[in-house]
Amino acid sequence: MSPHTLVSDPAPDHDVPANVCPVMHGSAARTGTTPIYTKTREDESMRQALKLLNPIRDDFRLADYAESFNWAEISAEFQTQLLVHADLPPKADSAPDNWYAVVFRSKRRTDCNNVDLFEADRNAYREAFSSTNGSLLMYWYTELDADDNCLATCVWSNRELARSVNMLPAHREAARLSAGSYVHYIIDRVCITWLPDEARLDVKPWPTE
């Protein structure tokens, strides 16, 4: 499998600027203030479990998200982490019982400015993490393959918070730079749900509106 980078800390230190894909959350504009986020047992358990994320097939950049990663291992770790973080408050009954993931698949232009793209990506991550008080649970990206394909993915505590950062300054700059950086790109939204009766995470496309 190819090298990849996991970012799950508030002040990331990316080391591979030539291979970064930008954080993309959706096309909806930000309106009003960012929703308030409070750390929960489930979210912190998911943050820790996702540190194990690894591809299980060579074509993961192009293949189905649910079939490309070690979700069984992550599910087992999530269950363990629920015990570790038992002192944290659980999600409110009114809160969504799932997590919102964004999958960004791209083919990089050979003449794009990788340094500027790298800086914009790093700034967008920091902005997303700080402006939502840590609702961004994970950001993971891989190096380019031989055909300049890349995959980046991020997981959020919920969709509302993910969409709230789209019009913040660093995200607007990342979007501006990305417009001319790729031959093409595809953005998929994914719903990750914990099924306690089956002790596993269910990974499927986000329901259409």
C-alpha positions as a Markdown table, in Angstrom:
| # | Residue | x | y | z |
|---|---|---|---|---|
| 1 | Met | 0.0 | 0.0 | 0.0 |
| 2 | Ser | 1.1 | 3.6 | -0.6 |
| 3 | Pro | 2.2 | 6.0 | 2.2 |
| 4 | His | -0.5 | 8.1 | 3.8 |
| 5 | Thr | -0.8 | 10.7 | 6.4 |
| 6 | Leu | -3.3 | 10.9 | 9.3 |
| 7 | Val | -4.1 | 14.2 | 10.9 |
| 8 | Ser | -6.2 | 14.2 | 14.1 |
| 9 | Asp | -4.5 | 16.9 | 16.2 |
| 10 | Pro | -5.4 | 20.6 | 16.6 |
| 11 | Ala | -2.1 | 21.9 | 15.1 |
| 12 | Pro | -1.1 | 19.5 | 12.3 |
| 13 | Asp | 2.4 | 19.4 | 10.9 |
| 14 | His | 2.1 | 18.1 | 7.3 |
| 15 | Asp | 5.4 | 16.9 | 5.8 |
| 16 | Val | 4.4 | 16.0 | 2.3 |
| 17 | Pro | 3.2 | 19.1 | 0.5 |
| 18 | Ala | 3.4 | 17.7 | -3.0 |
| 19 | Asn | 0.8 | 15.0 | -2.2 |
| 20 | Val | -1.9 | 16.9 | -0.3 |
| 21 | Cys | -5.6 | 17.1 | -1.3 |
| 22 | Pro | -7.7 | 19.9 | 0.1 |
| 23 | Val | -10.4 | 19.4 | 2.7 |
| 24 | Met | -13.8 | 19.7 | 1.0 |
| 25 | His | -17.0 | 19.5 | 3.0 |
| 26 | Gly | -19.8 | 20.3 | 0.5 |
| 27 | Ser | -21.2 | 23.1 | -1.6 |
| 28 | Ala | -23.6 | 24.7 | 0.9 |
| 29 | Ala | -22.8 | 28.2 | 2.0 |
| 30 | Arg | -22.1 | 29.0 | 5.6 |
| 31 | Thr | -24.9 | 31.0 | 7.2 |
| 32 | Gly | -25.1 | 32.4 | 10.7 |
| 33 | Thr | -22.7 | 31.3 | 13.4 |
| 34 | Thr | -21.0 | 28.0 | 13.7 |
| 35 | Pro | -23.0 | 25.5 | 15.8 |
| 36 | Ile | -21.7 | 24.8 | 19.3 |
| 37 | Tyr | -19.8 | 21.5 | 19.6 |
| 38 | Thr | -19.2 | 19.6 | 22.9 |
| 39 | Lys | -16.9 | 16.6 | 23.0 |
| 40 | Thr | -18.9 | 13.3 | 23.6 |
| 41 | Arg | -18.0 | 9.8 | 24.5 |
| 42 | Glu | -19.0 | 8.5 | 21.0 |
| 43 | Asp | -17.1 | 11.2 | 19.1 |
| 44 | Glu | -13.9 | 10.9 | 21.1 |
| 45 | Ser | -14.0 | 7.1 | 20.7 |
| 46 | Met | -14.5 | 7.5 | 17.0 |
| 47 | Arg | -11.5 | 9.9 | 16.8 |
| 48 | Gln | -9.2 | 7.4 | 18.5 |
| 49 | Ala | -10.5 | 4.4 | 16.5 |
| 50 | Leu | -10.0 | 6.2 | 13.2 |
| 51 | Lys | -6.3 | 6.5 | 14.0 |
| 52 | Leu | -6.2 | 2.9 | 12.8 |
| 53 | Leu | -7.6 | 3.7 | 9.3 |
| 54 | Asn | -5.7 | 1.9 | 6.6 |
| 55 | Pro | -6.5 | 0.8 | 3.0 |
| 56 | Ile | -7.0 | -2.9 | 2.4 |
| 57 | Arg | -6.8 | -2.8 | -1.4 |
| 58 | Asp | -4.4 | -1.3 | -3.9 |
| 59 | Asp | -7.1 | 0.6 | -5.9 |
| 60 | Phe | -8.6 | 2.3 | -2.8 |
| 61 | Arg | -8.3 | 5.7 | -4.4 |
| 62 | Leu | -10.9 | 4.8 | -6.9 |
| 63 | Ala | -12.8 | 1.9 | -5.2 |
| 64 | Asp | -15.9 | 2.0 | -3.0 |
| 65 | Tyr | -15.1 | 3.7 | 0.4 |
| 66 | Ala | -16.9 | 1.0 | 2.4 |
| 67 | Glu | -14.8 | -1.7 | 0.8 |
| 68 | Ser | -11.5 | 0.1 | 0.7 |
| 69 | Phe | -10.6 | 0.4 | 4.4 |
| 70 | Asn | -10.2 | -1.8 | 7.6 |
| 71 | Trp | -13.7 | -1.0 | 9.0 |
| 72 | Ala | -13.8 | -4.2 | 11.0 |
| 73 | Glu | -10.7 | -3.3 | 12.9 |
| 74 | Ile | -11.9 | 0.2 | 13.4 |
| 75 | Ser | -15.2 | -1.1 | 14.7 |
| 76 | Ala | -13.5 | -3.3 | 17.3 |
| 77 | Glu | -11.3 | -0.4 | 18.4 |
| 78 | Phe | -14.4 | 1.9 | 18.6 |
| 79 | Gln | -16.0 | -0.5 | 21.0 |
| 80 | Thr | -12.9 | -0.6 | 23.1 |
| 81 | Gln | -12.7 | 3.2 | 23.2 |
| 82 | Leu | -16.2 | 3.5 | 24.4 |
| 83 | Leu | -15.0 | 1.9 | 27.7 |
| 84 | Val | -11.9 | 4.1 | 27.8 |
| 85 | His | -14.0 | 7.3 | 27.4 |
| 86 | Ala | -16.9 | 6.2 | 29.7 |
| 87 | Asp | -16.3 | 9.4 | 31.8 |
| 88 | Leu | -17.3 | 11.7 | 28.9 |
| 89 | Pro | -21.0 | 12.6 | 28.4 |
| 90 | Pro | -22.8 | 10.5 | 25.8 |
| 91 | Lys | -24.4 | 12.1 | 22.7 |
| 92 | Ala | -27.7 | 13.7 | 23.5 |
| 93 | Asp | -30.8 | 11.7 | 22.5 |
| 94 | Ser | -31.7 | 14.5 | 20.0 |
| 95 | Ala | -28.2 | 14.4 | 18.3 |
| 96 | Pro | -27.6 | 12.4 | 15.1 |
| 97 | Asp | -26.6 | 8.8 | 15.7 |
| 98 | Asn | -24.1 | 8.9 | 12.9 |
| 99 | Trp | -20.9 | 10.6 | 11.6 |
| 100 | Tyr | -20.5 | 12.6 | 8.4 |
| 101 | Ala | -17.5 | 11.7 | 6.1 |
| 102 | Val | -16.3 | 13.5 | 3.0 |
| 103 | Val | -14.3 | 11.6 | 0.4 |
| 104 | Phe | -12.3 | 13.7 | -2.1 |
| 105 | Arg | -10.9 | 11.7 | -5.1 |
| 106 | Ser | -8.8 | 13.7 | -7.5 |
| 107 | Lys | -6.4 | 13.5 | -10.4 |
| 108 | Arg | -3.7 | 16.2 | -9.9 |
| 109 | Arg | -2.5 | 18.4 | -12.7 |
| 110 | Thr | 1.2 | 18.0 | -13.3 |
| 111 | Asp | 1.7 | 21.8 | -13.5 |
| 112 | Cys | -0.2 | 22.8 | -10.4 |
| 113 | Asn | 1.5 | 24.8 | -7.6 |
| 114 | Asn | 1.9 | 22.1 | -5.0 |
| 115 | Val | 3.4 | 24.4 | -2.4 |
| 116 | Asp | 0.5 | 26.9 | -2.4 |
| 117 | Leu | -2.0 | 24.0 | -2.4 |
| 118 | Phe | -0.2 | 22.5 | 0.6 |
| 119 | Glu | -0.3 | 25.7 | 2.6 |
| 120 | Ala | -3.9 | 26.3 | 1.8 |
| 121 | Asp | -4.8 | 22.7 | 2.9 |
| 122 | Arg | -2.9 | 23.1 | 6.2 |
| 123 | Asn | -4.6 | 26.4 | 6.9 |
| 124 | Ala | -8.1 | 25.0 | 6.1 |
| 125 | Tyr | -7.6 | 22.1 | 8.4 |
| 126 | Arg | -6.5 | 24.3 | 11.3 |
| 127 | Glu | -9.4 | 26.6 | 10.6 |
| 128 | Ala | -11.9 | 23.7 | 10.5 |
| 129 | Phe | -10.6 | 22.2 | 13.8 |
| 130 | Ser | -10.4 | 25.4 | 15.7 |
| 131 | Ser | -13.7 | 27.0 | 14.5 |
| 132 | Thr | -15.7 | 24.0 | 15.4 |
| 133 | Asn | -14.0 | 23.2 | 18.7 |
| 134 | Gly | -12.7 | 19.8 | 17.5 |
| 135 | Ser | -15.8 | 18.6 | 15.6 |
| 136 | Leu | -13.4 | 17.5 | 12.8 |
| 137 | Leu | -12.4 | 14.1 | 14.1 |
| 138 | Met | -10.0 | 13.0 | 11.4 |
| 139 | Tyr | -8.3 | 14.1 | 8.2 |
| 140 | Trp | -6.5 | 11.4 | 6.2 |
| 141 | Tyr | -4.8 | 11.7 | 2.8 |
| 142 | Thr | -2.6 | 9.5 | 0.6 |
| 143 | Glu | 0.3 | 10.2 | -1.7 |
| 144 | Leu | -0.3 | 10.4 | -5.4 |
| 145 | Asp | -0.2 | 7.1 | -7.4 |
| 146 | Ala | 1.6 | 6.7 | -10.7 |
| 147 | Asp | -1.3 | 8.3 | -12.5 |
| 148 | Asp | -1.4 | 11.3 | -10.1 |
| 149 | Asn | -4.6 | 10.1 | -8.4 |
| 150 | Cys | -5.1 | 11.0 | -4.8 |
| 151 | Leu | -7.7 | 10.3 | -2.1 |
| 152 | Ala | -8.4 | 12.5 | 0.9 |
| 153 | Thr | -11.1 | 11.9 | 3.5 |
| 154 | Cys | -12.3 | 13.6 | 6.7 |
| 155 | Val | -14.8 | 12.5 | 9.3 |
| 156 | Trp | -16.9 | 15.0 | 11.3 |
| 157 | Ser | -19.1 | 14.6 | 14.4 |
| 158 | Asn | -22.0 | 15.7 | 12.3 |
| 159 | Arg | -23.0 | 17.2 | 8.9 |
| 160 | Glu | -24.2 | 20.5 | 10.2 |
| 161 | Leu | -20.8 | 21.4 | 11.7 |
| 162 | Ala | -18.9 | 20.2 | 8.6 |
| 163 | Arg | -20.9 | 22.4 | 6.3 |
| 164 | Ser | -20.6 | 25.4 | 8.7 |
| 165 | Val | -16.9 | 26.0 | 7.7 |
| 166 | Asn | -17.3 | 26.2 | 3.9 |
| 167 | Met | -17.3 | 30.0 | 3.7 |
| 168 | Leu | -14.6 | 30.7 | 6.2 |
| 169 | Pro | -11.5 | 32.5 | 4.8 |
| 170 | Ala | -9.0 | 29.6 | 4.6 |
| 171 | His | -11.6 | 27.3 | 3.1 |
| 172 | Arg | -12.5 | 29.9 | 0.4 |
| 173 | Glu | -8.8 | 30.2 | -0.4 |
| 174 | Ala | -8.3 | 26.4 | -0.6 |
| 175 | Ala | -11.4 | 26.2 | -2.9 |
| 176 | Arg | -9.9 | 28.9 | -5.1 |
| 177 | Leu | -6.6 | 27.2 | -5.5 |
| 178 | Ser | -8.2 | 23.8 | -6.1 |
| 179 | Ala | -10.2 | 25.0 | -9.1 |
| 180 | Gly | -7.1 | 24.9 | -11.3 |
| 181 | Ser | -5.1 | 22.2 | -9.6 |
| 182 | Tyr | -6.9 | 19.1 | -10.8 |
| 183 | Val | -7.7 | 17.3 | -14.1 |
| 184 | His | -10.9 | 16.2 | -12.4 |
| 185 | Tyr | -12.2 | 15.5 | -8.9 |
| 186 | Ile | -15.2 | 13.7 | -7.3 |
| 187 | Ile | -16.6 | 14.5 | -3.9 |
| 188 | Asp | -18.7 | 11.8 | -2.1 |
| 189 | Arg | -20.5 | 12.1 | 1.2 |
| 190 | Val | -20.7 | 9.1 | 3.4 |
| 191 | Cys | -22.7 | 8.2 | 6.5 |
| 192 | Ile | -20.9 | 6.2 | 9.2 |
| 193 | Thr | -23.3 | 4.6 | 11.8 |
| 194 | Trp | -22.6 | 2.4 | 14.8 |
| 195 | Leu | -24.8 | -0.7 | 15.0 |
| 196 | Pro | -24.6 | -1.8 | 18.6 |
| 197 | Asp | -26.5 | -5.0 | 18.1 |
| 198 | Glu | -24.0 | -6.1 | 15.5 |
| 199 | Ala | -21.0 | -4.4 | 17.1 |
| 200 | Arg | -19.9 | -2.8 | 13.9 |
| 201 | Leu | -19.8 | 0.4 | 11.9 |
| 202 | Asp | -22.1 | 0.7 | 8.9 |
| 203 | Val | -20.6 | 2.7 | 6.0 |
| 204 | Lys | -22.8 | 3.8 | 3.2 |
| 205 | Pro | -23.5 | 6.9 | 1.0 |
| 206 | Trp | -25.1 | 9.8 | 2.7 |
| 207 | Pro | -28.9 | 9.8 | 2.0 |
| 208 | Thr | -29.9 | 12.2 | -0.7 |
| 209 | Glu | -32.0 | 15.2 | 0.2 |
